[in-house]
mmCIF file of C-alpha atoms in Angstrom:
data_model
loop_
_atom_site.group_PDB
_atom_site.id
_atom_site.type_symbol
_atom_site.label_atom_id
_atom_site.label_comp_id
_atom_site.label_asym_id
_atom_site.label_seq_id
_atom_site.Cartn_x
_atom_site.Cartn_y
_atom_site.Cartn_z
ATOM 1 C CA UNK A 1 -2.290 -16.399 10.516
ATOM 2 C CA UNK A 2 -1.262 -16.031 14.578
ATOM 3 C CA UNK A 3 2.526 -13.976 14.460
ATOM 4 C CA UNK A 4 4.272 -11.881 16.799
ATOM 5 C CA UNK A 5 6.321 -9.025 15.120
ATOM 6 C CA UNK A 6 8.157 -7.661 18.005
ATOM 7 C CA UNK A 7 6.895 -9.551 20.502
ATOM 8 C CA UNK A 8 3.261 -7.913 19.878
ATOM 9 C CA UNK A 9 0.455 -10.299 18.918
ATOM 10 C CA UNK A 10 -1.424 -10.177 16.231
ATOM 11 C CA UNK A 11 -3.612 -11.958 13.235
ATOM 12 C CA UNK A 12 -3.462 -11.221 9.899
ATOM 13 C CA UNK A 13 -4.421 -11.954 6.374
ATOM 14 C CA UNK A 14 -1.495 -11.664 3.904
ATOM 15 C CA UNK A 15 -2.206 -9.526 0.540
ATOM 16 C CA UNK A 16 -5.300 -8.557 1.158
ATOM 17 C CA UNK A 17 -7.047 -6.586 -1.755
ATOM 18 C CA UNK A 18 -10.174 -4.232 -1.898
ATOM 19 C CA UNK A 19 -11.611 -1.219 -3.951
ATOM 20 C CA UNK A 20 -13.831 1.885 -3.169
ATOM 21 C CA UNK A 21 -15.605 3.311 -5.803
ATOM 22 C CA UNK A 22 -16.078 6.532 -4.576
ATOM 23 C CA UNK A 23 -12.837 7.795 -3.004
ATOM 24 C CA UNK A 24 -14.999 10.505 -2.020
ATOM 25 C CA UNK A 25 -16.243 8.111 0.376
ATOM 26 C CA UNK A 26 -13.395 8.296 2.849
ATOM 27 C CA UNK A 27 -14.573 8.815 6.285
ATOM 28 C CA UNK A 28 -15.029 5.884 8.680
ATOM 29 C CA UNK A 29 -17.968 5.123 10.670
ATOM 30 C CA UNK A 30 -18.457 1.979 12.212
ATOM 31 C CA UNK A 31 -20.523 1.470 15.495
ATOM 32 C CA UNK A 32 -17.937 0.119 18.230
ATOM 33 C CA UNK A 33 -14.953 1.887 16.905
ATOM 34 C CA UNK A 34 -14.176 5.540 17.769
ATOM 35 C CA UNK A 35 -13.207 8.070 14.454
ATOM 36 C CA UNK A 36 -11.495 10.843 15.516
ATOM 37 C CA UNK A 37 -12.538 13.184 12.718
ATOM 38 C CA UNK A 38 -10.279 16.572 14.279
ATOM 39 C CA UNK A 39 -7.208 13.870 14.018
ATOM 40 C CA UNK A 40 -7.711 12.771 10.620
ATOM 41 C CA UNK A 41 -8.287 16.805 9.590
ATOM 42 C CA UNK A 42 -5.033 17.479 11.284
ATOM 43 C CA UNK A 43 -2.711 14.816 10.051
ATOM 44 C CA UNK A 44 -3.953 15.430 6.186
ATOM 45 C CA UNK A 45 -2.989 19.198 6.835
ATOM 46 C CA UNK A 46 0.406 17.692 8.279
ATOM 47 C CA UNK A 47 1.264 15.674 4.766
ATOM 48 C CA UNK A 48 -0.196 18.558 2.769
ATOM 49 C CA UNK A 49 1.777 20.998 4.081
ATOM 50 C CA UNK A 50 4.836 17.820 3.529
ATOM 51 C CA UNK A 51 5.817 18.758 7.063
ATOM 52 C CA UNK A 52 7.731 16.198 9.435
ATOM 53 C CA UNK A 53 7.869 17.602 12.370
ATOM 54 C CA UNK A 54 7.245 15.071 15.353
ATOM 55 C CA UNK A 55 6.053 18.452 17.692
ATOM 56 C CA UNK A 56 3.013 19.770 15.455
ATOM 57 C CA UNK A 57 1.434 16.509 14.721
ATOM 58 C CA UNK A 58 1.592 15.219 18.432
ATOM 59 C CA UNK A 59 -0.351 17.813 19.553
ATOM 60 C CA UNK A 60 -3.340 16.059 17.962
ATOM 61 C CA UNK A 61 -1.914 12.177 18.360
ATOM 62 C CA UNK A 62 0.912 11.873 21.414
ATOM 63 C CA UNK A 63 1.855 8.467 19.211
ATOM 64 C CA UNK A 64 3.877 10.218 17.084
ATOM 65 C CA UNK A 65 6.328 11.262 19.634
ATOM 66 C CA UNK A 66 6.704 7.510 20.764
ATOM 67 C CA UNK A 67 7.647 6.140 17.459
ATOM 68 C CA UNK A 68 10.102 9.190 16.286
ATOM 69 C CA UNK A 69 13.684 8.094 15.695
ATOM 70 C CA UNK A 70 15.093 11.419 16.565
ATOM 71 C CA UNK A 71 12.740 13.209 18.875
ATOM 72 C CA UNK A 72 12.017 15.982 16.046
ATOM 73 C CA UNK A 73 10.663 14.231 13.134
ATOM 74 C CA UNK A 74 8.575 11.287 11.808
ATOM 75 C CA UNK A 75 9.570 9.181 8.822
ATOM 76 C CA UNK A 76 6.217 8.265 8.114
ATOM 77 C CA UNK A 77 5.315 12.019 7.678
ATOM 78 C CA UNK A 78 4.526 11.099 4.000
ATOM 79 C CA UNK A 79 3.432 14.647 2.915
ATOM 80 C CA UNK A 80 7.340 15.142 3.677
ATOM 81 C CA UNK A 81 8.227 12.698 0.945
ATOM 82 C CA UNK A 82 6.058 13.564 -1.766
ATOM 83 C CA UNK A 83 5.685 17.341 -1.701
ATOM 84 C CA UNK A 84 9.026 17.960 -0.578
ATOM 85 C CA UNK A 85 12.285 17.374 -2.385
ATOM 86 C CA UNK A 86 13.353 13.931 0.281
ATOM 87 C CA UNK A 87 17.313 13.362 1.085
ATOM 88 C CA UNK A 88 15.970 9.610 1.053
ATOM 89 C CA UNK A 89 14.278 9.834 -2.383
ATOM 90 C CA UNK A 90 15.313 11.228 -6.004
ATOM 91 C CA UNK A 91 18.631 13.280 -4.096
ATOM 92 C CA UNK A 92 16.765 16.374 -3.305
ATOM 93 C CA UNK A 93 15.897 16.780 -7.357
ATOM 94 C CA UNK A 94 12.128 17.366 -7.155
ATOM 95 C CA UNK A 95 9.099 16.702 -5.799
ATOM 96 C CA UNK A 96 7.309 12.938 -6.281
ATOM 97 C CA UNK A 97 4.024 15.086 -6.878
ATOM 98 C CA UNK A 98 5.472 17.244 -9.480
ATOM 99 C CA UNK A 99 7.101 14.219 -10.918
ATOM 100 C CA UNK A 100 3.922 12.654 -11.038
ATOM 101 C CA UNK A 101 1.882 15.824 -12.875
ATOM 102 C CA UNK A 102 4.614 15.800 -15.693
ATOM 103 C CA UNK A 103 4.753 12.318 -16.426
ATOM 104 C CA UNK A 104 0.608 12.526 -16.172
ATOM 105 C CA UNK A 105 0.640 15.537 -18.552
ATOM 106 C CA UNK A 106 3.318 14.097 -21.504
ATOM 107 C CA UNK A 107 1.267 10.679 -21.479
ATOM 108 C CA UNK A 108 -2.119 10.281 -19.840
ATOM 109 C CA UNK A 109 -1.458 6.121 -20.083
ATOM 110 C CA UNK A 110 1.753 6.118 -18.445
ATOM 111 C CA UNK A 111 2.565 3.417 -15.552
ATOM 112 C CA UNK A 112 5.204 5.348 -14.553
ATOM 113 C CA UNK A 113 3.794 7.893 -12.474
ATOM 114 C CA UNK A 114 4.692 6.066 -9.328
ATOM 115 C CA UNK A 115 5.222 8.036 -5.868
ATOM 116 C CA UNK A 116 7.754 6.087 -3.604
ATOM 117 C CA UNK A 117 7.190 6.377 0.201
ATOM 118 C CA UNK A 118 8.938 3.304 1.809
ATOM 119 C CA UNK A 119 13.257 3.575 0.904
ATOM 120 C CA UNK A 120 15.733 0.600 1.098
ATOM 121 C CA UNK A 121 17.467 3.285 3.443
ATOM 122 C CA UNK A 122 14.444 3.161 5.666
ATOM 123 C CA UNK A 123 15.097 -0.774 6.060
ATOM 124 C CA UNK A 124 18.375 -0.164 7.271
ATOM 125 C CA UNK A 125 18.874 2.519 9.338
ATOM 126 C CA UNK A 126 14.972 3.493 11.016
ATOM 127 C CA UNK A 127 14.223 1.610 13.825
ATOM 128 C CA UNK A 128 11.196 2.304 15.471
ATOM 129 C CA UNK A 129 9.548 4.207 12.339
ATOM 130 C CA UNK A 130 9.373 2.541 9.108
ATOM 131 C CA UNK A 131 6.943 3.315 6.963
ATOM 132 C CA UNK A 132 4.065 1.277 6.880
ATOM 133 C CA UNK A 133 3.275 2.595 2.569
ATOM 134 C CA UNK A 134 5.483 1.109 -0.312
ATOM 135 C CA UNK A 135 3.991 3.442 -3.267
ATOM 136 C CA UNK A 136 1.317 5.022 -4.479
ATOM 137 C CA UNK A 137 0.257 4.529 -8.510
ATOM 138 C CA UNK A 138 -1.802 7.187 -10.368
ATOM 139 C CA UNK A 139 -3.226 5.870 -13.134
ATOM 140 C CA UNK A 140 -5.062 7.518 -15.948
ATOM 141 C CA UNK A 141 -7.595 5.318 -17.682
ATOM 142 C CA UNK A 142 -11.217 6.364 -19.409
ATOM 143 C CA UNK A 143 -10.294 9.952 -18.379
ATOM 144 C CA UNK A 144 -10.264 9.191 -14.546
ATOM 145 C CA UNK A 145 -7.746 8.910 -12.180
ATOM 146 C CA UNK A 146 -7.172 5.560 -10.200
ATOM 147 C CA UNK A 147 -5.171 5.536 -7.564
ATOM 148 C CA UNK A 148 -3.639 1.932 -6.676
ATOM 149 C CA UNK A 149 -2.248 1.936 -2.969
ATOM 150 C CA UNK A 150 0.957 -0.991 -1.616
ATOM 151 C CA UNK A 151 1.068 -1.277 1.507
ATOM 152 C CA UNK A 152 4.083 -3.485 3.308
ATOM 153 C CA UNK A 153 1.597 -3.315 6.863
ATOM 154 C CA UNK A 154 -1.598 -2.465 7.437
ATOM 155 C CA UNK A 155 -3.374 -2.265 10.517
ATOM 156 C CA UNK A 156 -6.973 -2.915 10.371
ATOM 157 C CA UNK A 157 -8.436 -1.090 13.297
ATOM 158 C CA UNK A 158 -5.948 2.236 13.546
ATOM 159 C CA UNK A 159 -3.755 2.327 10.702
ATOM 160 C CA UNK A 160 -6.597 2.246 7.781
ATOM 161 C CA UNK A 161 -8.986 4.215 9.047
ATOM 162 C CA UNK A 162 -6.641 7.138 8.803
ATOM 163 C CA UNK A 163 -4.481 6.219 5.511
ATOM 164 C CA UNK A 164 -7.436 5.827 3.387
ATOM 165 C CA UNK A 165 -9.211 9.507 3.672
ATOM 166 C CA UNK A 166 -4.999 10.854 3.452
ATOM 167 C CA UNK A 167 -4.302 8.843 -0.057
ATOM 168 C CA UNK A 168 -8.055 9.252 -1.375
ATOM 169 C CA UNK A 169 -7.301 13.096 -0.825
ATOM 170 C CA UNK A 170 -4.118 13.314 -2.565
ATOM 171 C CA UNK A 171 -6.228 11.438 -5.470
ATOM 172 C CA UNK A 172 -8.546 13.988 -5.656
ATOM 173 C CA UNK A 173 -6.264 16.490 -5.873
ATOM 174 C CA UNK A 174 -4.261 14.917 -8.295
ATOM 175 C CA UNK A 175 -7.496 14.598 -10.220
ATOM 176 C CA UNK A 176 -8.355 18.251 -10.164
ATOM 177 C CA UNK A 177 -4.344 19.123 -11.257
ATOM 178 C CA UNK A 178 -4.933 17.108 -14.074
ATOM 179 C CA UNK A 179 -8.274 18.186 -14.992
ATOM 180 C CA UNK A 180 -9.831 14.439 -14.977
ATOM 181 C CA UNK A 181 -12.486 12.738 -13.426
ATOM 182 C CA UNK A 182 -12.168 10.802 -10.314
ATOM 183 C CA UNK A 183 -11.828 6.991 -10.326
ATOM 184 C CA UNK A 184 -11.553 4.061 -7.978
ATOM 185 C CA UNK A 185 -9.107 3.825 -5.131
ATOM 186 C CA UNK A 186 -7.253 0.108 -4.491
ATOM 187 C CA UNK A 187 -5.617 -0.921 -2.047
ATOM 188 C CA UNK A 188 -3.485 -3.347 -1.338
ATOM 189 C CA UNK A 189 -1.846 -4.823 2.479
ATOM 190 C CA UNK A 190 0.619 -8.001 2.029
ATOM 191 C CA UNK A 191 -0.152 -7.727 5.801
ATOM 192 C CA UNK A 192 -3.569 -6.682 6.936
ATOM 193 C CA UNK A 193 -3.550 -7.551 10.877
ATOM 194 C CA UNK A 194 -4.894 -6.939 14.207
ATOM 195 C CA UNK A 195 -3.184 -6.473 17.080
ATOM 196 C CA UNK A 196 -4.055 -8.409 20.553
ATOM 197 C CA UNK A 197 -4.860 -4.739 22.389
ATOM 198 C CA UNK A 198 -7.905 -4.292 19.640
ATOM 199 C CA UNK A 199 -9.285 -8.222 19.587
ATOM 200 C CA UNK A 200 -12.343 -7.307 21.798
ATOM 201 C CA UNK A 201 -13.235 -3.673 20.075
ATOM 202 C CA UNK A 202 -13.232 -6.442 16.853
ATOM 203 C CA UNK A 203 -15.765 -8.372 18.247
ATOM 204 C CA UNK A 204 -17.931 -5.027 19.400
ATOM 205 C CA UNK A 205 -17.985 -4.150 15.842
ATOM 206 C CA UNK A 206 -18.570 -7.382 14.661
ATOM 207 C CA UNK A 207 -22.203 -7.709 17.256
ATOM 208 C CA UNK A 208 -23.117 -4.541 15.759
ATOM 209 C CA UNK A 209 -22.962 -6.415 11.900
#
């Protein structure tokens, strides 16, 4: 499909599906299309350390000053969310990841253990950051943990690149916490698009097959 959300042109496929075996696997490199690999290192520190400040992280990406709602933090810091008690998730209770590790622990095939990022709150009052992630589902199955990723929006050329070695990390550590074996990581955009700006890198990448 052609759309313009916000006046900004893009195409897109709508729920768009694919697996990775090895989550290990996480790092992009594809010929025509710059990685920043001291970026990707930073911002996985940022959600690790389930920080939200917009000052840190900019240091390393200047976006993340353009899209804060406040001038002082980002509400798609998702480290903030899940390793953090969140005002916007579970009323300051617990943590989503410790959450997750007890519901793991009582019953290895639960489909419970379900870390919420994106908030009906989030609808209503962000503006210019909404986050892009609806949830995260661990999943233990032949003693390995899955990891099944919902995305509302997914941007092909920046967003991905970025989100994938962040959620295949907490995997992996979720894997080691539990003391099981790695599995596959899916993931899943109901809109996986490309913006106008990155039509011609597209086509680079596509020469180089």
């Amino acid at each position: 499909y052609e759309a313009a959300p916000r006046g900004m042109k893009i195409r897109e496929k709508l729920a768009v599906k694919f697996q990775i075996a090895n989550p290990r696997h996480r790092l992009l490199y594809v010929p025509g299309r710059n990685f920043g690999l001291c970026y990707v290192t930073a911002e996985n520190l940022w959600y690790l350390l389930g920080e939200n400040s917009t000052e840190w992280i900019s240091n390393y990406a200047p976006f993340w000053k353009g899209v804060s709602d406040n001038g002082t933090t980002n509400n798609s810091a998702y480290g903030a969310r899940i390793f953090k008690p969140h005002p916007r998730i579970d009323y300051w209770e617990q943590t989503q990841w410790d959450m997750i590790v007890k519901e793991l622990r009582k019953d290895p095939d639960s489909r419970r253990a379900i870390i919420h990022i994106h908030s009906p709150t989030d609808t209503r009052v962000a503006v210019k950051d909404i986050p892009c992630t609806l949830s995260l589902q661990f999943l233990i199955r032949d003693k390995k943990l899955h990891l099944v990723v919902m995305m509302r929006s997914s941007d092909l050329i920046l967003g991905i690149a970025y989100d994938i070695p962040a959620f295949t990390t907490f995997q992996e550590l979720m894997a080691l916490e539990l003391g099981v074996e790695l599995g596959t990581y899916t993931h899943i955009s109901n809109s996986l698009h490309i913006y106008e700006r990155d039509f011609e890198m597209c086509q680079e990448i596509l020469r180089y097959g």
